[in-house]
Amino acid sequence: METTIDELLIPLHVKYIQSLDTRKDDLEYWLTEHLRVNGIYWGLTALDLMNNIDALPRDEVIAYVKSLQQEDGGFGGDKHHDSHMTHTLSAVQILITLDAIDAINVEKVVKYVKCLQNEDGSFKGDNWGEVDSRFSYIALSCLSLLKRLDAINVDKTVEWILECKNYDGGFGSRPGSESHSGQIFCCVAALSIANALHHVDSDLLGWWLCERQLKNGGLNGRPEKLEDVCYSWWVLSALSVLGKVHWINKEKLSKFILSAQDPENGGISDRPGDMVDVFHTLFGVAGLSLLDYPGLKPVNPVYCMPQHVINKLNL
């Protein structure tokens, strides 16, 4: 019989995140090598939201992230990995959170992101050319955090994002792709950064998003899919930007997130009973922050960073 967990197990989650870089005998450690810098961002942000940012060694983190900047200005997921937009944003988010952005060559980062913009306003993820609305968000988020949105054609980016909008009010990964909660977060947050939220039909989209809540309180990414803790972020952040968090049952969602914790070793999984990981741990904690869970710092719904960090940047 499953035991009900009715509170956030902060000390256990802190220990779990601290343990992640010590598991070098685990296959999982090497299978996720390409996500190392993303993992540090997920862990560090969760720790900051839980008022435990000092649980990771600041100087070691800064030195490691600095070592990942490539000749082209972008960042790889780990040493000896090629640059990619997703890793570059994580590196920038980590260093800004630690107040250490001067540790890297910011101008080269700006140049790297700029060179990935296509003629139609869309963005490639890397030199191999994959286009996705995620990368439009990443470009806007990254350059906004660095106060360098002037480096790209923001109007063209907005035009392309709007081509990804669907009849149901949602957004897909490319023009013509189905609406998906993850892409909706990316497009809504990107439009928010570009001061273009007036293009969103907030009632229609808000309705689609609140329909993602299932009977057990969890949220899914698309109709007919299983609930997953990470959508506590993707759905809720978009609802938060639109001012419609009250359109879902907050209490039931909180209970669902808390039920996905590992009560022995810490960490949060996609749903109760599954293996935990640092990705779902962050998005569970960030979701609870958006739900005003007591004892957590407020999270910014556009940047997925602690609000106090964004306030310092005057964004």
PDB file of N, CA and C in Angstrom, residues 10-60:
ATOM      1  N   ILE A  10      12.479  18.548   1.749  1.00  0.00           N
ATOM      2  CA  ILE A  10      13.596  19.394   1.306  1.00  0.00           C
ATOM      3  C   ILE A  10      14.976  18.831   1.679  1.00  0.00           C
ATOM      4  N   PRO A  11      15.227  18.446   2.938  1.00  0.00           N
ATOM      5  CA  PRO A  11      16.575  17.940   3.266  1.00  0.00           C
ATOM      6  C   PRO A  11      16.976  16.723   2.420  1.00  0.00           C
ATOM      7  N   LEU A  12      16.024  15.843   2.131  1.00  0.00           N
ATOM      8  CA  LEU A  12      16.316  14.669   1.301  1.00  0.00           C
ATOM      9  C   LEU A  12      16.631  15.069  -0.135  1.00  0.00           C
ATOM     10  N   HIS A  13      15.889  16.047  -0.663  1.00  0.00           N
ATOM     11  CA  HIS A  13      16.133  16.493  -2.045  1.00  0.00           C
ATOM     12  C   HIS A  13      17.491  17.174  -2.169  1.00  0.00           C
ATOM     13  N   VAL A  14      17.880  17.905  -1.134  1.00  0.00           N
ATOM     14  CA  VAL A  14      19.208  18.555  -1.138  1.00  0.00           C
ATOM     15  C   VAL A  14      20.295  17.483  -1.193  1.00  0.00           C
ATOM     16  N   LYS A  15      20.161  16.459  -0.353  1.00  0.00           N
ATOM     17  CA  LYS A  15      21.144  15.364  -0.350  1.00  0.00           C
ATOM     18  C   LYS A  15      21.173  14.640  -1.682  1.00  0.00           C
ATOM     19  N   TYR A  16      19.994  14.417  -2.261  1.00  0.00           N
ATOM     20  CA  TYR A  16      19.917  13.736  -3.558  1.00  0.00           C
ATOM     21  C   TYR A  16      20.672  14.518  -4.633  1.00  0.00           C
ATOM     22  N   ILE A  17      20.437  15.823  -4.705  1.00  0.00           N
ATOM     23  CA  ILE A  17      21.103  16.655  -5.720  1.00  0.00           C
ATOM     24  C   ILE A  17      22.615  16.683  -5.482  1.00  0.00           C
ATOM     25  N   GLN A  18      23.019  16.763  -4.216  1.00  0.00           N
ATOM     26  CA  GLN A  18      24.453  16.746  -3.898  1.00  0.00           C
ATOM     27  C   GLN A  18      25.113  15.437  -4.334  1.00  0.00           C
ATOM     28  N   SER A  19      24.362  14.337  -4.291  1.00  0.00           N
ATOM     29  CA  SER A  19      24.932  13.013  -4.584  1.00  0.00           C
ATOM     30  C   SER A  19      25.142  12.759  -6.075  1.00  0.00           C
ATOM     31  N   LEU A  20      24.534  13.593  -6.930  1.00  0.00           N
ATOM     32  CA  LEU A  20      24.484  13.256  -8.360  1.00  0.00           C
ATOM     33  C   LEU A  20      25.857  13.178  -9.018  1.00  0.00           C
ATOM     34  N   ASP A  21      26.798  13.990  -8.571  1.00  0.00           N
ATOM     35  CA  ASP A  21      28.113  13.976  -9.223  1.00  0.00           C
ATOM     36  C   ASP A  21      29.052  12.933  -8.614  1.00  0.00           C
ATOM     37  N   THR A  22      28.539  12.157  -7.653  1.00  0.00           N
ATOM     38  CA  THR A  22      29.386  11.139  -7.017  1.00  0.00           C
ATOM     39  C   THR A  22      29.072   9.744  -7.542  1.00  0.00           C
ATOM     40  N   ARG A  23      28.090   9.651  -8.439  1.00  0.00           N
ATOM     41  CA  ARG A  23      27.631   8.323  -8.876  1.00  0.00           C
ATOM     42  C   ARG A  23      28.319   7.868 -10.154  1.00  0.00           C
ATOM     43  N   LYS A  24      29.620   7.978 -10.185  1.00  0.00           N
ATOM     44  CA  LYS A  24      30.338   7.720 -11.440  1.00  0.00           C
ATOM     45  C   LYS A  24      30.465   6.240 -11.779  1.00  0.00           C
ATOM     46  N   ASP A  25      29.999   5.360 -10.876  1.00  0.00           N
ATOM     47  CA  ASP A  25      29.974   3.932 -11.184  1.00  0.00           C
ATOM     48  C   ASP A  25      28.638   3.524 -11.809  1.00  0.00           C
ATOM     49  N   ASP A  26      27.673   4.450 -11.825  1.00  0.00           N
ATOM     50  CA  ASP A  26      26.343   4.137 -12.374  1.00  0.00           C
ATOM     51  C   ASP A  26      26.344   4.322 -13.889  1.00  0.00           C
ATOM     52  N   LEU A  27      25.706   3.391 -14.585  1.00  0.00           N
ATOM     53  CA  LEU A  27      25.553   3.524 -16.045  1.00  0.00           C
ATOM     54  C   LEU A  27      24.827   4.820 -16.388  1.00  0.00           C
ATOM     55  N   GLU A  28      23.832   5.142 -15.566  1.00  0.00           N
ATOM     56  CA  GLU A  28      23.016   6.340 -15.823  1.00  0.00           C
ATOM     57  C   GLU A  28      23.880   7.601 -15.889  1.00  0.00           C
ATOM     58  N   TYR A  29      24.926   7.646 -15.072  1.00  0.00           N
ATOM     59  CA  TYR A  29      25.809   8.822 -15.043  1.00  0.00           C
ATOM     60  C   TYR A  29      26.406   9.061 -16.426  1.00  0.00           C
ATOM     61  N   TRP A  30      26.845   7.975 -17.072  1.00  0.00           N
ATOM     62  CA  TRP A  30      27.504   8.114 -18.378  1.00  0.00           C
ATOM     63  C   TRP A  30      26.500   8.246 -19.513  1.00  0.00           C
ATOM     64  N   LEU A  31      25.316   7.659 -19.349  1.00  0.00           N
ATOM     65  CA  LEU A  31      24.281   7.806 -20.378  1.00  0.00           C
ATOM     66  C   LEU A  31      23.775   9.249 -20.447  1.00  0.00           C
ATOM     67  N   THR A  32      23.917   9.981 -19.342  1.00  0.00           N
ATOM     68  CA  THR A  32      23.429  11.372 -19.309  1.00  0.00           C
ATOM     69  C   THR A  32      24.576  12.383 -19.386  1.00  0.00           C
ATOM     70  N   GLU A  33      25.755  11.907 -19.793  1.00  0.00           N
ATOM     71  CA  GLU A  33      26.933  12.782 -19.868  1.00  0.00           C
ATOM     72  C   GLU A  33      26.655  14.046 -20.688  1.00  0.00           C
ATOM     73  N   HIS A  34      25.940  13.864 -21.808  1.00  0.00           N
ATOM     74  CA  HIS A  34      25.691  14.991 -22.722  1.00  0.00           C
ATOM     75  C   HIS A  34      24.767  16.043 -22.098  1.00  0.00           C
ATOM     76  N   LEU A  35      24.163  15.721 -20.947  1.00  0.00           N
ATOM     77  CA  LEU A  35      23.241  16.657 -20.286  1.00  0.00           C
ATOM     78  C   LEU A  35      23.847  17.251 -19.013  1.00  0.00           C
ATOM     79  N   ARG A  36      25.152  17.082 -18.816  1.00  0.00           N
ATOM     80  CA  ARG A  36      25.756  17.456 -17.533  1.00  0.00           C
ATOM     81  C   ARG A  36      25.487  18.914 -17.155  1.00  0.00           C
ATOM     82  N   VAL A  37      25.671  19.843 -18.077  1.00  0.00           N
ATOM     83  CA  VAL A  37      25.486  21.256 -17.722  1.00  0.00           C
ATOM     84  C   VAL A  37      24.006  21.560 -17.489  1.00  0.00           C
ATOM     85  N   ASN A  38      23.120  20.882 -18.223  1.00  0.00           N
ATOM     86  CA  ASN A  38      21.682  21.047 -17.959  1.00  0.00           C
ATOM     87  C   ASN A  38      21.352  20.535 -16.565  1.00  0.00           C
ATOM     88  N   GLY A  39      21.965  19.396 -16.204  1.00  0.00           N
ATOM     89  CA  GLY A  39      21.723  18.813 -14.884  1.00  0.00           C
ATOM     90  C   GLY A  39      22.144  19.742 -13.756  1.00  0.00           C
ATOM     91  N   ILE A  40      23.265  20.458 -13.958  1.00  0.00           N
ATOM     92  CA  ILE A  40      23.707  21.409 -12.930  1.00  0.00           C
ATOM     93  C   ILE A  40      22.696  22.553 -12.820  1.00  0.00           C
ATOM     94  N   TYR A  41      22.211  23.033 -13.956  1.00  0.00           N
ATOM     95  CA  TYR A  41      21.183  24.087 -13.927  1.00  0.00           C
ATOM     96  C   TYR A  41      19.931  23.600 -13.191  1.00  0.00           C
ATOM     97  N   TRP A  42      19.461  22.386 -13.527  1.00  0.00           N
ATOM     98  CA  TRP A  42      18.255  21.855 -12.858  1.00  0.00           C
ATOM     99  C   TRP A  42      18.488  21.748 -11.355  1.00  0.00           C
ATOM    100  N   GLY A  43      19.644  21.182 -10.966  1.00  0.00           N
ATOM    101  CA  GLY A  43      19.927  20.976  -9.549  1.00  0.00           C
ATOM    102  C   GLY A  43      20.117  22.282  -8.795  1.00  0.00           C
ATOM    103  N   LEU A  44      20.912  23.185  -9.372  1.00  0.00           N
ATOM    104  CA  LEU A  44      21.201  24.466  -8.717  1.00  0.00           C
ATOM    105  C   LEU A  44      19.929  25.295  -8.526  1.00  0.00           C
ATOM    106  N   THR A  45      19.085  25.315  -9.559  1.00  0.00           N
ATOM    107  CA  THR A  45      17.849  26.104  -9.486  1.00  0.00           C
ATOM    108  C   THR A  45      16.907  25.523  -8.430  1.00  0.00           C
ATOM    109  N   ALA A  46      16.793  24.184  -8.398  1.00  0.00           N
ATOM    110  CA  ALA A  46      15.959  23.549  -7.370  1.00  0.00           C
ATOM    111  C   ALA A  46      16.490  23.884  -5.977  1.00  0.00           C
ATOM    112  N   LEU A  47      17.816  23.813  -5.814  1.00  0.00           N
ATOM    113  CA  LEU A  47      18.420  24.125  -4.509  1.00  0.00           C
ATOM    114  C   LEU A  47      18.145  25.575  -4.100  1.00  0.00           C
ATOM    115  N   ASP A  48      18.274  26.496  -5.046  1.00  0.00           N
ATOM    116  CA  ASP A  48      18.029  27.909  -4.746  1.00  0.00           C
ATOM    117  C   ASP A  48      16.574  28.116  -4.325  1.00  0.00           C
ATOM    118  N   LEU A  49      15.647  27.497  -5.063  1.00  0.00           N
ATOM    119  CA  LEU A  49      14.220  27.636  -4.723  1.00  0.00           C
ATOM    120  C   LEU A  49      13.929  27.064  -3.337  1.00  0.00           C
ATOM    121  N   MET A  50      14.718  26.038  -2.932  1.00  0.00           N
ATOM    122  CA  MET A  50      14.532  25.415  -1.612  1.00  0.00           C
ATOM    123  C   MET A  50      15.420  26.067  -0.543  1.00  0.00           C
ATOM    124  N   ASN A  51      16.009  27.235  -0.877  1.00  0.00           N
ATOM    125  CA  ASN A  51      16.858  27.981   0.074  1.00  0.00           C
ATOM    126  C   ASN A  51      18.110  27.214   0.485  1.00  0.00           C
ATOM    127  N   ASN A  52      18.705  26.483  -0.481  1.00  0.00           N
ATOM    128  CA  ASN A  52      19.905  25.698  -0.181  1.00  0.00           C
ATOM    129  C   ASN A  52      20.960  25.821  -1.276  1.00  0.00           C
ATOM    130  N   ILE A  53      21.092  27.002  -1.870  1.00  0.00           N
ATOM    131  CA  ILE A  53      22.002  27.147  -3.008  1.00  0.00           C
ATOM    132  C   ILE A  53      23.451  26.823  -2.643  1.00  0.00           C
ATOM    133  N   ASP A  54      23.810  26.973  -1.381  1.00  0.00           N
ATOM    134  CA  ASP A  54      25.193  26.715  -0.967  1.00  0.00           C
ATOM    135  C   ASP A  54      25.521  25.230  -0.867  1.00  0.00           C
ATOM    136  N   ALA A  55      24.541  24.378  -1.155  1.00  0.00           N
ATOM    137  CA  ALA A  55      24.782  22.925  -1.074  1.00  0.00           C
ATOM    138  C   ALA A  55      25.716  22.433  -2.178  1.00  0.00           C
ATOM    139  N   LEU A  56      25.893  23.214  -3.251  1.00  0.00           N
ATOM    140  CA  LEU A  56      26.861  22.871  -4.301  1.00  0.00           C
ATOM    141  C   LEU A  56      28.061  23.813  -4.186  1.00  0.00           C
ATOM    142  N   PRO A  57      29.271  23.306  -4.448  1.00  0.00           N
ATOM    143  CA  PRO A  57      30.481  24.151  -4.314  1.00  0.00           C
ATOM    144  C   PRO A  57      30.540  25.205  -5.422  1.00  0.00           C
ATOM    145  N   ARG A  58      30.283  26.466  -5.071  1.00  0.00           N
ATOM    146  CA  ARG A  58      30.152  27.558  -6.040  1.00  0.00           C
ATOM    147  C   ARG A  58      31.349  27.666  -6.983  1.00  0.00           C
ATOM    148  N   ASP A  59      32.557  27.717  -6.442  1.00  0.00           N
ATOM    149  CA  ASP A  59      33.746  27.931  -7.275  1.00  0.00           C
ATOM    150  C   ASP A  59      33.975  26.780  -8.250  1.00  0.00           C
ATOM    151  N   GLU A  60      33.708  25.544  -7.793  1.00  0.00           N
ATOM    152  CA  GLU A  60      33.865  24.379  -8.679  1.00  0.00           C
ATOM    153  C   GLU A  60      32.858  24.421  -9.825  1.00  0.00           C
TER     154      GLU A  60
END
